[in-house]
Short mmCIF file of C-alpha atoms and ligand atoms in Angstrom, two decimals:
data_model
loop_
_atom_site.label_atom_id
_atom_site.label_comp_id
_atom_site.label_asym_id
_atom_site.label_seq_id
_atom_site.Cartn_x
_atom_site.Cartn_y
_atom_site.Cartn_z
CA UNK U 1 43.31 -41.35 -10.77
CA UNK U 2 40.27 -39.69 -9.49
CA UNK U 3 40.28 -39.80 -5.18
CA UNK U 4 36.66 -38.68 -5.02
CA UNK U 5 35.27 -42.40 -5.88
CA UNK U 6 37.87 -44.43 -3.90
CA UNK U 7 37.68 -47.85 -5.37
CA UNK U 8 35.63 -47.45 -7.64
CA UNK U 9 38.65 -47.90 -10.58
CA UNK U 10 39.16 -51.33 -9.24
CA UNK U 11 36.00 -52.45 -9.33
CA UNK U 12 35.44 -51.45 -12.38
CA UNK U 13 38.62 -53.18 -13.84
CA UNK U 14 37.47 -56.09 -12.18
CA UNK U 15 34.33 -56.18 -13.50
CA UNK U 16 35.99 -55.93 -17.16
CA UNK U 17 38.51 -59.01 -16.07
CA UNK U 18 35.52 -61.18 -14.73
CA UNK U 19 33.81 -60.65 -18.39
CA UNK U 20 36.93 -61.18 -20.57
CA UNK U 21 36.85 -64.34 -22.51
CA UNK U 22 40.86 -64.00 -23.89
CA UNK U 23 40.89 -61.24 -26.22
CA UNK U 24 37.17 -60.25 -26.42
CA UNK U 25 34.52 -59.18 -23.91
CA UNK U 26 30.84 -60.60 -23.14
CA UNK U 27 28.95 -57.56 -23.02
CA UNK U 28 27.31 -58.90 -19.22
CA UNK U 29 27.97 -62.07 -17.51
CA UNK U 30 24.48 -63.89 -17.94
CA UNK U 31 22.05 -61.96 -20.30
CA UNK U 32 24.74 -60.71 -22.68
CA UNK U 33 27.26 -63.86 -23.31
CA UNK U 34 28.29 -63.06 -26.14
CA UNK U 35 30.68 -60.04 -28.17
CA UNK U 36 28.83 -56.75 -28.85
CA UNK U 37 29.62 -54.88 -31.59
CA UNK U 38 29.31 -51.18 -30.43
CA UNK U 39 29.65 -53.01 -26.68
CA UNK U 40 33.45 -53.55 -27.69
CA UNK U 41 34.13 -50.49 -28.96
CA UNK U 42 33.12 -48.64 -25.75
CA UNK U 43 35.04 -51.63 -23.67
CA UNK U 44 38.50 -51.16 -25.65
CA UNK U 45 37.85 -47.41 -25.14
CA UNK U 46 37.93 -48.26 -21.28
CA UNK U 47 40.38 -50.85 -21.47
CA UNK U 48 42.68 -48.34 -23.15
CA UNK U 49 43.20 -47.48 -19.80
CA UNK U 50 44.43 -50.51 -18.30
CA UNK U 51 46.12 -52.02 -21.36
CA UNK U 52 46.24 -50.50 -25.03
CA UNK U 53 47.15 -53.97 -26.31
CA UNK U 54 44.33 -55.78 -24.90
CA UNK U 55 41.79 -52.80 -26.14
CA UNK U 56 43.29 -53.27 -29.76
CA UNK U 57 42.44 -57.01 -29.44
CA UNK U 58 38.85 -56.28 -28.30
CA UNK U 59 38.42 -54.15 -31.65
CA UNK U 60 40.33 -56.71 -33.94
CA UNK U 61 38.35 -60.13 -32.98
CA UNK U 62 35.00 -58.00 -33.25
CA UNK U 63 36.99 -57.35 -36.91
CA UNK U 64 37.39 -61.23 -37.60
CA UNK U 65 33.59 -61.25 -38.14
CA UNK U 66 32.96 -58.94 -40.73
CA UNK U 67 31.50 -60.03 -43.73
CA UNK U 68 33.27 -59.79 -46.80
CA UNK U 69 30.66 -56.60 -47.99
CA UNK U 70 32.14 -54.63 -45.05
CA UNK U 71 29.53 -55.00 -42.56
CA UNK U 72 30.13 -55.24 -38.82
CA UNK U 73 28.12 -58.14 -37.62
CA UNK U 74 26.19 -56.67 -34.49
CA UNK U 75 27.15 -60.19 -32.28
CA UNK U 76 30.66 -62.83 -33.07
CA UNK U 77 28.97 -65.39 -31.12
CA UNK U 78 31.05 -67.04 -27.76
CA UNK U 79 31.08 -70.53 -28.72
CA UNK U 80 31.21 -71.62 -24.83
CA UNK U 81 28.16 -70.27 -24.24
CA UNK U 82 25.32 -72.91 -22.54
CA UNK U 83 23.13 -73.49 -25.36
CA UNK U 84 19.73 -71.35 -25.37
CA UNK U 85 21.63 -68.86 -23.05
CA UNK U 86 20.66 -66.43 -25.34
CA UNK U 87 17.64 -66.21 -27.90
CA UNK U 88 18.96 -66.05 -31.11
CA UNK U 89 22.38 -68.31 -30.60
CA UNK U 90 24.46 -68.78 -34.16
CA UNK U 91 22.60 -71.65 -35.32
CA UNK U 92 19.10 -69.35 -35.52
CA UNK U 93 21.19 -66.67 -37.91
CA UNK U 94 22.71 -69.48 -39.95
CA UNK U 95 24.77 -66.72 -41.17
CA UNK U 96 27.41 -68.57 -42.96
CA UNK U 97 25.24 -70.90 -44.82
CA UNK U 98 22.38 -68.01 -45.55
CA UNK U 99 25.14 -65.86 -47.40
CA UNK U 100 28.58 -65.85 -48.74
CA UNK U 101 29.33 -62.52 -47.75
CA UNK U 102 29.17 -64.00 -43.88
CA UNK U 103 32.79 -65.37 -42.39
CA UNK U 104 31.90 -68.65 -40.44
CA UNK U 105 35.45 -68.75 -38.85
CA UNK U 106 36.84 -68.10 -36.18
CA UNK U 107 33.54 -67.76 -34.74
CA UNK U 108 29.78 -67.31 -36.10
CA UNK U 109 28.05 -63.93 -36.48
CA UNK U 110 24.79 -62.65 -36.43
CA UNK U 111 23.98 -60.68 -39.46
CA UNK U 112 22.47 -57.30 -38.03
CA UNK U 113 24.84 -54.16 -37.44
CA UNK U 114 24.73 -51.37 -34.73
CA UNK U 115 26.53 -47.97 -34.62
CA UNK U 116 29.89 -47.36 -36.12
CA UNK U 117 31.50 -46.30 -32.66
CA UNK U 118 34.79 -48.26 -33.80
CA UNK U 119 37.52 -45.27 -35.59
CA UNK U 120 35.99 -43.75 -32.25
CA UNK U 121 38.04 -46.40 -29.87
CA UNK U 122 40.87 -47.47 -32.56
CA UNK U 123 41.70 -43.21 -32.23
CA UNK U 124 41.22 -43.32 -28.58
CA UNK U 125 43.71 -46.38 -28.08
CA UNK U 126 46.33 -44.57 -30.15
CA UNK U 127 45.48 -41.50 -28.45
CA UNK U 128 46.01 -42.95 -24.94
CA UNK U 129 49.33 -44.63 -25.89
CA UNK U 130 50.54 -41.40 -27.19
CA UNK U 131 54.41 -40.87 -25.38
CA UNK U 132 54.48 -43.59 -23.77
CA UNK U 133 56.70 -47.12 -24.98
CA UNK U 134 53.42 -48.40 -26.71
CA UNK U 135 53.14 -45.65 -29.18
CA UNK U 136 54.70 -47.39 -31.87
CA UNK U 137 52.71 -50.55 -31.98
CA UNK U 138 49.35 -48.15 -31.22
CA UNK U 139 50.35 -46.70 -34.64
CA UNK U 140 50.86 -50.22 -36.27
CA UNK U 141 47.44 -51.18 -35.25
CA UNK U 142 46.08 -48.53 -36.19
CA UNK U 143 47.37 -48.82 -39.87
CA UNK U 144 46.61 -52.62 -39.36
CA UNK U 145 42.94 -51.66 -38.84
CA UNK U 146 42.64 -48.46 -40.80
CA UNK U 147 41.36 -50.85 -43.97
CA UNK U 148 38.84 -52.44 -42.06
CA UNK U 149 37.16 -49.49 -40.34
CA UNK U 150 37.15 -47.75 -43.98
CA UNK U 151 35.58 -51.04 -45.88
CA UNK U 152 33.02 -50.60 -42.72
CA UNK U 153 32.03 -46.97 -43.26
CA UNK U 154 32.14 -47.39 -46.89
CA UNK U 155 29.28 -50.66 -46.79
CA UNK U 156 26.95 -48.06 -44.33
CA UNK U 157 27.72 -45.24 -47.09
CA UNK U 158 26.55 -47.57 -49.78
CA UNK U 159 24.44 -50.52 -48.87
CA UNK U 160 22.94 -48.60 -45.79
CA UNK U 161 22.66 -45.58 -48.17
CA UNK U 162 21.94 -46.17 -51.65
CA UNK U 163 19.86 -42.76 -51.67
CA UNK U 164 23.06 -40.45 -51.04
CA UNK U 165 21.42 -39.20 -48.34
CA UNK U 166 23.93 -39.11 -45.69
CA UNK U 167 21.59 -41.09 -43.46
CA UNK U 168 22.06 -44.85 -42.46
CA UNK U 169 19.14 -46.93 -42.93
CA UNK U 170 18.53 -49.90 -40.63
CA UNK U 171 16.31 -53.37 -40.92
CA UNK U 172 15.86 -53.74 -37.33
CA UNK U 173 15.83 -51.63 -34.28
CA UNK U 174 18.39 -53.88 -32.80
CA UNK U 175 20.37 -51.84 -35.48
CA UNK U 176 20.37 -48.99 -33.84
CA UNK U 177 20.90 -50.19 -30.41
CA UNK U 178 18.13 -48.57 -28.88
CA UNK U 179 15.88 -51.48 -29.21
CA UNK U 180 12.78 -50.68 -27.41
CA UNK U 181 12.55 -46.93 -28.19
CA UNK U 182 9.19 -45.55 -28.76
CA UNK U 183 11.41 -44.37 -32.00
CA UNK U 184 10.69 -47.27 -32.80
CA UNK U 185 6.61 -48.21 -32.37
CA UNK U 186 5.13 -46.42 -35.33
CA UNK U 187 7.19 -48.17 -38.01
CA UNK U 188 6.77 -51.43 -35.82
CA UNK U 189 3.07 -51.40 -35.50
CA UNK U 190 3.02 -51.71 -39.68
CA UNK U 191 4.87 -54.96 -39.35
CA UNK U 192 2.11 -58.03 -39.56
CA UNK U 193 3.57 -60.52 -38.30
CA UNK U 194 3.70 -64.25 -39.63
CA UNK U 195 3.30 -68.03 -38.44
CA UNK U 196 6.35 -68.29 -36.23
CA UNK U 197 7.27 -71.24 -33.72
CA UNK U 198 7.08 -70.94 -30.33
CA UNK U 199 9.87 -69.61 -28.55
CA UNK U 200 11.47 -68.77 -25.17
CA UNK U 201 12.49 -65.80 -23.62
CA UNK U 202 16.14 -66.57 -21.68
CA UNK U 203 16.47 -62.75 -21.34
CA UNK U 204 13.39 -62.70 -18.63
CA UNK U 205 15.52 -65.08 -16.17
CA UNK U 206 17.89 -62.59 -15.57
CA UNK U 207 16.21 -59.07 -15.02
CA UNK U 208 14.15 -58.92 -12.15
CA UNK U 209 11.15 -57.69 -13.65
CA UNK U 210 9.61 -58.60 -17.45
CA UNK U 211 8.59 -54.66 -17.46
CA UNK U 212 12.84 -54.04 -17.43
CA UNK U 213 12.39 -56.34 -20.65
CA UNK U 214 10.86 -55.45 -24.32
CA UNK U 215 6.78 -57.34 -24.39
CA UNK U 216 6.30 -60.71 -26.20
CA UNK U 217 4.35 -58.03 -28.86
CA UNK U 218 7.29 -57.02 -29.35
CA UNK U 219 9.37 -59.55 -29.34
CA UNK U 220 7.72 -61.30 -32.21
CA UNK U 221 7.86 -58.49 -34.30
CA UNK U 222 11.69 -58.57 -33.73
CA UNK U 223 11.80 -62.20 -34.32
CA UNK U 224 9.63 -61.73 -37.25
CA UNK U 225 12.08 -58.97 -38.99
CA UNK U 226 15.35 -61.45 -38.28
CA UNK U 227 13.29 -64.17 -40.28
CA UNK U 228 12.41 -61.99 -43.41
CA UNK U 229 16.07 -61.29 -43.46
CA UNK U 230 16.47 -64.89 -43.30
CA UNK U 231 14.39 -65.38 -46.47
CA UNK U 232 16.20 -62.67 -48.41
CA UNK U 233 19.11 -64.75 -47.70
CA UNK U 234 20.78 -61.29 -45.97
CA UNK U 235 20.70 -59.71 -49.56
CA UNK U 236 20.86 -56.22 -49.05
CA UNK U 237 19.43 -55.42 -52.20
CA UNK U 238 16.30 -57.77 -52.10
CA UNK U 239 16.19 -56.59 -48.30
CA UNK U 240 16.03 -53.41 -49.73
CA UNK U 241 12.98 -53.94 -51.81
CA UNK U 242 10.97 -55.61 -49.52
CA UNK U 243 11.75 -55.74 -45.98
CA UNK U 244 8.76 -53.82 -43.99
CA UNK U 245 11.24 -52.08 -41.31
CA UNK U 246 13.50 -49.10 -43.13
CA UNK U 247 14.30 -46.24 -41.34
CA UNK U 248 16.57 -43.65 -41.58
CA UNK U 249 17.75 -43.79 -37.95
CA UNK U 250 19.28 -40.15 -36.83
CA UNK U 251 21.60 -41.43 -34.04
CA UNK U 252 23.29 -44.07 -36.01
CA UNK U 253 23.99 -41.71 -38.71
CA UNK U 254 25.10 -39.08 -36.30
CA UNK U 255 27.78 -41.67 -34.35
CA UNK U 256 28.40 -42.45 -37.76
CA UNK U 257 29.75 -38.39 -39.15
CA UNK U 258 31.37 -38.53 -35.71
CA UNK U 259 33.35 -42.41 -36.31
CA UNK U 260 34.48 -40.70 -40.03
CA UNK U 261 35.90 -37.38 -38.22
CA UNK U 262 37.79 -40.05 -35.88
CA UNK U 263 38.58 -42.05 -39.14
CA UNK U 264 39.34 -39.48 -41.29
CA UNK U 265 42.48 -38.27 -38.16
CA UNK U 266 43.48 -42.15 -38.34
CA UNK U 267 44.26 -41.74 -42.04
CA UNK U 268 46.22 -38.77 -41.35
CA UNK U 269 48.24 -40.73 -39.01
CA UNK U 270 48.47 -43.57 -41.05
CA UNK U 271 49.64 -41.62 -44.42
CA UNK U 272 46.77 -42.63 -46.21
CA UNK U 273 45.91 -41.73 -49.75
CA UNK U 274 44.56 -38.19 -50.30
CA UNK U 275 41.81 -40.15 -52.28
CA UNK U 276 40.76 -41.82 -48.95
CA UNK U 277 40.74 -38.73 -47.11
CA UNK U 278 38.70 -36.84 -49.77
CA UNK U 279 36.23 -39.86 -49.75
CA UNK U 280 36.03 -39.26 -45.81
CA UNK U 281 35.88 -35.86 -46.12
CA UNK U 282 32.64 -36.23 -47.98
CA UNK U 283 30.88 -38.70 -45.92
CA UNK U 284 31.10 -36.23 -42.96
CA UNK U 285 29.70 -33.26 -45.53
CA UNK U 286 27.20 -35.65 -46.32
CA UNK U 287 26.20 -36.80 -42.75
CA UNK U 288 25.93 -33.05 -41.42
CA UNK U 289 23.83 -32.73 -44.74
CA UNK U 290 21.68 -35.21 -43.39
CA UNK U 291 21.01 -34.74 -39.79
CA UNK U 292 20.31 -31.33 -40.89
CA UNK U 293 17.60 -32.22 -43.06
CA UNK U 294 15.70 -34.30 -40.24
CA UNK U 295 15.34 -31.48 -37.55
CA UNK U 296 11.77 -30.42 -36.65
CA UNK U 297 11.27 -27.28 -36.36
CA UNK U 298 8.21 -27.95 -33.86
CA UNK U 299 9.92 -30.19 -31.77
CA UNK U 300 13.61 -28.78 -31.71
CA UNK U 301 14.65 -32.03 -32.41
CA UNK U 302 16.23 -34.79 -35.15
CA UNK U 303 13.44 -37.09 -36.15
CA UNK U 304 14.26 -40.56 -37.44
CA UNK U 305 12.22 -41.33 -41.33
CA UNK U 306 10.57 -44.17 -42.04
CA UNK U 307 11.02 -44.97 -45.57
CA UNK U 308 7.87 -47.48 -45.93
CA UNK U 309 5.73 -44.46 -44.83
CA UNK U 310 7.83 -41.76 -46.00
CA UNK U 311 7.06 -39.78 -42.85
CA UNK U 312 9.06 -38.83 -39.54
CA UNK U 313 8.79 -41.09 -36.38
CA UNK U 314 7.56 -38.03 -34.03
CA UNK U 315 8.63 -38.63 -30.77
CA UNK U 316 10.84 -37.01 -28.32
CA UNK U 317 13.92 -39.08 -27.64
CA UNK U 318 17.84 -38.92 -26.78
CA UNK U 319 18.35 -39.44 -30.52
CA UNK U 320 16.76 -36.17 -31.64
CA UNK U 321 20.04 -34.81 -30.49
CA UNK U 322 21.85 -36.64 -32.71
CA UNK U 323 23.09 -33.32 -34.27
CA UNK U 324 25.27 -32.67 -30.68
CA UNK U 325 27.11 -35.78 -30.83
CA UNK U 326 27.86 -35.40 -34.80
CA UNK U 327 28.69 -31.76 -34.55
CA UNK U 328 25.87 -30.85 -37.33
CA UNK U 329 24.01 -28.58 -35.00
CA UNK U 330 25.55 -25.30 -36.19
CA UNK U 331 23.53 -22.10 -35.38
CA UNK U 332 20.80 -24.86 -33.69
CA UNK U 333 23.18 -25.76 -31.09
CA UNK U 334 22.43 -23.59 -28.40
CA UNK U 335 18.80 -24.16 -28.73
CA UNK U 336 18.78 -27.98 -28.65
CA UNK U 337 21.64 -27.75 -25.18
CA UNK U 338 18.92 -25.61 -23.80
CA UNK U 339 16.22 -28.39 -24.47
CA UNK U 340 18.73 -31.07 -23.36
CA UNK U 341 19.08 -29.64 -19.91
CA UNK U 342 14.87 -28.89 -20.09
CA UNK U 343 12.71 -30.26 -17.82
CA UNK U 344 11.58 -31.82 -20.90
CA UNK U 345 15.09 -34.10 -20.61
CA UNK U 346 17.79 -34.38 -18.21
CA UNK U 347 16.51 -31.54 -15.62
CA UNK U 348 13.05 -32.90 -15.43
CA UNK U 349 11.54 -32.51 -11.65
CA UNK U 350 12.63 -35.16 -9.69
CA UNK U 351 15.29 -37.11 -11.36
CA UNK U 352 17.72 -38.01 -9.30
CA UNK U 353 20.78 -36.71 -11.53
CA UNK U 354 20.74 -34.29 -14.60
CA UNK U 355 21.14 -37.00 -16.81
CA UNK U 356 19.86 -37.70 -20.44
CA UNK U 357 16.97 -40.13 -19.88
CA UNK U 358 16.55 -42.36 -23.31
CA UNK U 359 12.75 -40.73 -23.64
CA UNK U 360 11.53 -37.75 -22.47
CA UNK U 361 9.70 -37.79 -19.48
CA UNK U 362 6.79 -35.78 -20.82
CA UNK U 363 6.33 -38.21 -23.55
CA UNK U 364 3.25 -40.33 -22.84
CA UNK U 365 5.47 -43.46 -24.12
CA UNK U 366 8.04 -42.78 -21.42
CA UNK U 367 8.44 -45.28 -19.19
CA UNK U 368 10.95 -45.11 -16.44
CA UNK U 369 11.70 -48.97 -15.53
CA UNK U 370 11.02 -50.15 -19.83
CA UNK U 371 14.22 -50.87 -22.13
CA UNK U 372 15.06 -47.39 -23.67
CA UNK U 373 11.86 -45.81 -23.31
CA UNK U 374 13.05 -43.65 -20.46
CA UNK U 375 16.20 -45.10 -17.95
CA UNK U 376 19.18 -43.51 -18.33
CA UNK U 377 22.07 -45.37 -20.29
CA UNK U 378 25.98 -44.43 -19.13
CA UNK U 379 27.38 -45.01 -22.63
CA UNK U 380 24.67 -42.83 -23.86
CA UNK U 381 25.77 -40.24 -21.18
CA UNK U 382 29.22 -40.89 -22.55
CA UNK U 383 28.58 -39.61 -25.85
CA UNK U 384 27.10 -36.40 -25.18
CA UNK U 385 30.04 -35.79 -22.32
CA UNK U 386 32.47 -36.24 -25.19
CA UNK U 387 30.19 -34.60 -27.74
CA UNK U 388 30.51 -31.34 -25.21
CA UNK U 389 34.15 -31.33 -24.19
CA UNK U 390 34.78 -31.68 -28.55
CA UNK U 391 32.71 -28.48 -28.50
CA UNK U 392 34.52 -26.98 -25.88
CA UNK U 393 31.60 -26.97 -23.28
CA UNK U 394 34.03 -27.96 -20.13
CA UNK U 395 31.65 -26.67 -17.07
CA UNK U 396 28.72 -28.99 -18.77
CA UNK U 397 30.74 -31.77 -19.53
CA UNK U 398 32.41 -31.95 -16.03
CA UNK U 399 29.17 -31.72 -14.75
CA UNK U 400 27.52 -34.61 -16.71
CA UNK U 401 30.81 -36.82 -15.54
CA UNK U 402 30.12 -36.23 -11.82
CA UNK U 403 26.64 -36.79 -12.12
CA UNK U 404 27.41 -40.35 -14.09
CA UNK U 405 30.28 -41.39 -11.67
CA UNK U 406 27.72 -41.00 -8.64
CA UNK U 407 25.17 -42.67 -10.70
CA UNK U 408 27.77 -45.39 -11.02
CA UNK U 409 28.99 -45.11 -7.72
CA UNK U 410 25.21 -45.62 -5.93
CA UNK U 411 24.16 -47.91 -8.50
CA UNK U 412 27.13 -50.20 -9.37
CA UNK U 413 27.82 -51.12 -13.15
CA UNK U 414 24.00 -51.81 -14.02
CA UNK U 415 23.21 -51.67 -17.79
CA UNK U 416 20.60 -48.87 -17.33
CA UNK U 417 19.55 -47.14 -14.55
CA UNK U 418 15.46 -44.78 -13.22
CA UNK U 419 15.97 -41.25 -13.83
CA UNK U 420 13.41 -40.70 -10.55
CA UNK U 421 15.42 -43.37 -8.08
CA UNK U 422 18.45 -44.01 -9.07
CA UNK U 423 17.71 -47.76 -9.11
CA UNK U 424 20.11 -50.12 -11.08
CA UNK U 425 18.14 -51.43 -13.83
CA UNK U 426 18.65 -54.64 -16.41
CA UNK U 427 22.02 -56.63 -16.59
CA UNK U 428 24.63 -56.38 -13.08
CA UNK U 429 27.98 -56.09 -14.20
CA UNK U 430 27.71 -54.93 -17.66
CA UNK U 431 30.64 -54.33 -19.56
CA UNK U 432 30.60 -51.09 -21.06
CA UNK U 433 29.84 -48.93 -18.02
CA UNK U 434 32.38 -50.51 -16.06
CA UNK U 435 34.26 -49.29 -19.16
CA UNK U 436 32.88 -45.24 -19.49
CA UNK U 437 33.37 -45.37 -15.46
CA UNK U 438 37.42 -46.10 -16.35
CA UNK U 439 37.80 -43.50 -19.29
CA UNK U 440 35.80 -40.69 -17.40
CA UNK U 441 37.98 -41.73 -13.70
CA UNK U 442 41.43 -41.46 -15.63
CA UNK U 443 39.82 -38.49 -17.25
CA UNK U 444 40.31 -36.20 -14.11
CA UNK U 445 44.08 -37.30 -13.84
C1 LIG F 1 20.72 -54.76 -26.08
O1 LIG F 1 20.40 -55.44 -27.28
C2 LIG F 1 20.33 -56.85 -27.40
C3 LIG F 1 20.08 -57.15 -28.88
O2 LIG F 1 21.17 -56.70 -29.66
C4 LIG F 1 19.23 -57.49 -26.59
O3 LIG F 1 18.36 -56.81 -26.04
O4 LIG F 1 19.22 -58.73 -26.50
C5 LIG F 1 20.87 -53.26 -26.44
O5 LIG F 1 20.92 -52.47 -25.29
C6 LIG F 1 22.10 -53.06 -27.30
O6 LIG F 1 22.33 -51.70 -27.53
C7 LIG F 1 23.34 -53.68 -26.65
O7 LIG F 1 24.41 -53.61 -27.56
C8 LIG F 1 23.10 -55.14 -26.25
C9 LIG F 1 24.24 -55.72 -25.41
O8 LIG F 1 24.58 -54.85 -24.36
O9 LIG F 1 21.90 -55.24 -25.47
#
C-alpha cells in the first residue's frame, strides 16, 4: 500500500462501503442514487482491490439489465430510492412496457448506453486475483460473463454501427458520458425542441452552484431527445431514421477498440472459439480504422461527426485524444502526447496539477466550474494513466498518478474537480474516484 497518502486507502474503501446497496453501487450518495453503467465498471475495477467477488457482482447485476438486443442500459434503477430523487426515475423511461427488448426484472432500466469500459474491469478482476486462492472462481466468472460482454460489443458493432465504420454512434450525449461537452453544442443547437411538461431539477439541490450543473436550455433539449426515443418506442432502426442527435462520438468508440483488446484476452482465457476471436480481432482493426479517419490535421486532434450534418464537431476536447486511450495513434502519437501536456491541455498556466482538463482552456467554451466543459474528471485521468503505462510511457504515467492522488488527497472524492484551484466540484463522495484512488494506491505496492 502506498505510505505517501496515509489514510487515504481507508477512506476511500469507506466511501465505496457507505455507497454499496448489496451487490451494486450508487454512483454518489444523493445526486447519483442509482447504478451507473460505466460508473460500475470503474467501481469493480477499484473494488478488485478489496474483494474480487464483490467487484464481479458489481459487473453482473449491471448485466441483469441488459436488454435482450445486447445493449447495456446506461442506469438499473435502485428501487429504494425516494421518489423524484432523481429526474428521470424508471417510471419516465417506461422501458419495459416501451419495448420488448427491455428486461423489467430484477430491477428497471433506462434505455440509453455509455462507454463499453466493462471486458476492461471483468480482465482487471481476473487479473488482480491472479495466484492467489480466488483465481479459479475469477476464471469462472469470467467465462460466466464472457457471453454477455461479447452480445454487448456485438449490439455497438451493429445497431450503433450499421455503416461499418468502426465508430459508435450515440442518440444522446448522456451516451457518451460527457454530457455537457461543448462536443456536444453544435449538434444540440439543431435540436427544436417540442411542447414538454414542466419539470424539476432534483440535481440543483445537491451541487452548490447551478453553474456546476448543465442550463435548463439544455436540459430540455436532453429531455426532449429521451422523449423522441420514447416515441420510436426505443427502435433502433426507426431511431435511426429519424432521431435529430447522431454522432459518431470518438471517445466511446476509442474505450470501445480498447474494451475488445481486453475482451478479445478474456476469450483467450476462456478457450473461446477461434470464430469469436477472429470476430474481435476485426472490431479492433475496424475501430483503429475509425479513429484514424476522424483526426484533424489542423487541430491535432480526433473530432467527433455529426451524421445529421455530415460535418465534424470542431472543438478542442479530452476526447480528441481518443486515439491514446485506443492505441490507434500510430506514427501521430508523439505529436498528440506533446499537445496533451500543451499549455493548450493539462500544462496550461496556472492549473493547479498537470492534469487533462475535459476542454481546453483556450477554447472560448471552456468553462472551469461547468459539467465537462473544462474540470478535471479522475476516471478520465484514469484512462489516459493506463492508456500510457499500456504504451510503456512509465515516467508520464507515474507522474499523472501523483498528480491525481494529491488532487484526491486535497480535494476528497469529489466527482470533478477546477483545473486553476483545485476546488472539489459536483457530487461529495462519488463512487468511482474513491475507486481509481484504490487501483492507482495498490498500484505502487
Ligand atoms: C453524469 O450523468 C448523469 C446522466 O447519465 C447526470 O448528469 O445526471 C455523467 O458524469 C456520467 O458520465 C456519469 O456516469 C453519471 C453518474 O456518475 O453522471
Amino acid at each position: 500500500m502506498s505510505d505517501s497518502f496515509p489514510g487515504m486507502f481507508e477512506k476511500a474503501a469507506e466511501v465505496l462501503r457507505r455507497n454499496d446497496m448489496g451487490g451494486w453501487t450508487r454512483a454518489a450518495p444523493d445526486l447519483y442514487p442509482h447504478q451507473w453503467s460505466w460508473d460500475s465498471a470503474f467501481i469493480s475495477i477499484g473494488l478488485a482491490r478489496l474483494d474480487t467477488r464483490r467487484a464481479a457482482s458489481e459487473l453482473t447485476t449491471l448485466l441483469d439489465g441488459q436488454w435482450t438486443t445486447g445493449k447495456v442500459p446506461h442506469i438499473v434503477f435502485n428501487p429504494e430510492a425516494p421518489p423524484g430523487s432523481y429526474l428521470l426515475g424508471p417510471e419516465h423511461w417506461a422501458s419495459a412496457s416501451l419495448s420488448k427488448n427491455a428486461v423489467g426484472t430484477p430491477r428497471p432500466t433506462s434505455a440509453l448506453c455509455q462507454p463499453p469500459v466493462h471486458a476492461i474491469a471483468a480482465l482487471h478482476i481476473f487479473e488482480v486475483s491472479r495466484g492467489t486462492v480466488d483465481e479459479d472462481e475469477a476464471l469462472s466468472f469470467l467465462s460466466n460473463i464472457y457471453g454477455r460482454l461479447l452480445r454487448w460489443h456485438r449490439y455497438l458493432a451493429t445497431a450503433r454501427d450499421p455503416e461499418g465504420s468502426g465508430l459508435v454512434t450515440i442518440y444522446h450525449p448522456w451516451e457518451s458520458g460527457t454530457d455537457n461537452s461543448p462536443r456536444w453544442d453544435v449538434a444540440l443547437s439543431n435540436v427544436r425542441v417540442g411542447e414538454m411538461p414542466p419539470y424539476a431539477r432534483p440535481d440543483l439541490e445537491f451541487v452548490d452552484e447551478p453553474s456546476e450543473r448543465p442550463t435548463a436550455a439544455e436540459y430540455d433539449r436532453f429531455l426532449w431527445l429521451v422523449d423522441l426515443l420514447k416515441r420510436a418506442r426505443y427502435d433502433e432502426v426507426k431511431v435511426y431514421g429519424s432521431h435529430p442527435f447522431l454522432v459518431k462520438d470518438v471517445l466511446f468508440s476509442a474505450i470501445l477498440v480498447a474494451a475488445n483488446e481486453a475482451l478479445l484476452e478474456v476469450a483467450r482465457l476462456v478457450k473461446a472459439s477461434d470464430k469469436d476471436r477472429e470476430l474481435i480481432g476485426g472490431w479492433i482493426d475496424l475501430g483503429h480504422r475509425g479513429l484514424d479517419a476522424c483526426y484533424d490535421e489542423n487541430l491535432g486532434l480526433c473530432l467527433d461527426h455529426d451524421l445529421r450534418s455530415g460535418e465534424p464537431l470542431r472543438v478542442r476536447t479530452i476526447a480528441g485524444f481518443a486515439p491514446l486511450i485506443s492505441g490507434s495513434a500510430g506514427p501521430r502519437r508523439r505529436e498528440l502526447l506533446r499537445l496533451l501536456y500543451s499549455r493548450a491541455f493539462a500544462s496550461h498556466d496556472g492549473f493547479r496539477w498537470q492534469l487533462p482538463p475535459s476542454t481546453s482552456p483556450e477554447e472560448a467554451r471552456f468553462h472551469p466550474r461547468a459539467y465537462w466543459r473544462g474540470p478535471v474528471w479522475p476516471v478520465i485521468s484514469w484512462l489516459f494513466w493506463r492508456s500510457l503505462k499500456l504504451a510503456g510511457e512509465d515516467e508520464r504515467a507515474a507522474d499523472l498518478r501523483r498528480a491525481s492522488l494529491e488532487q484526491l488527497a486535497t480535494g476528497g472524492f469529489a466527482e470533478y474537480f477546477e483545473p486553476f484551484t483545485g476546488e472539489p466540484l459536483g457530487s461529495d463522495d462519488q463512487s468511482w474516484s474513491a475507486a481509481v484512488a484504490i487501483d492507482w494506491l495498490t498500484d505502487e505496492a
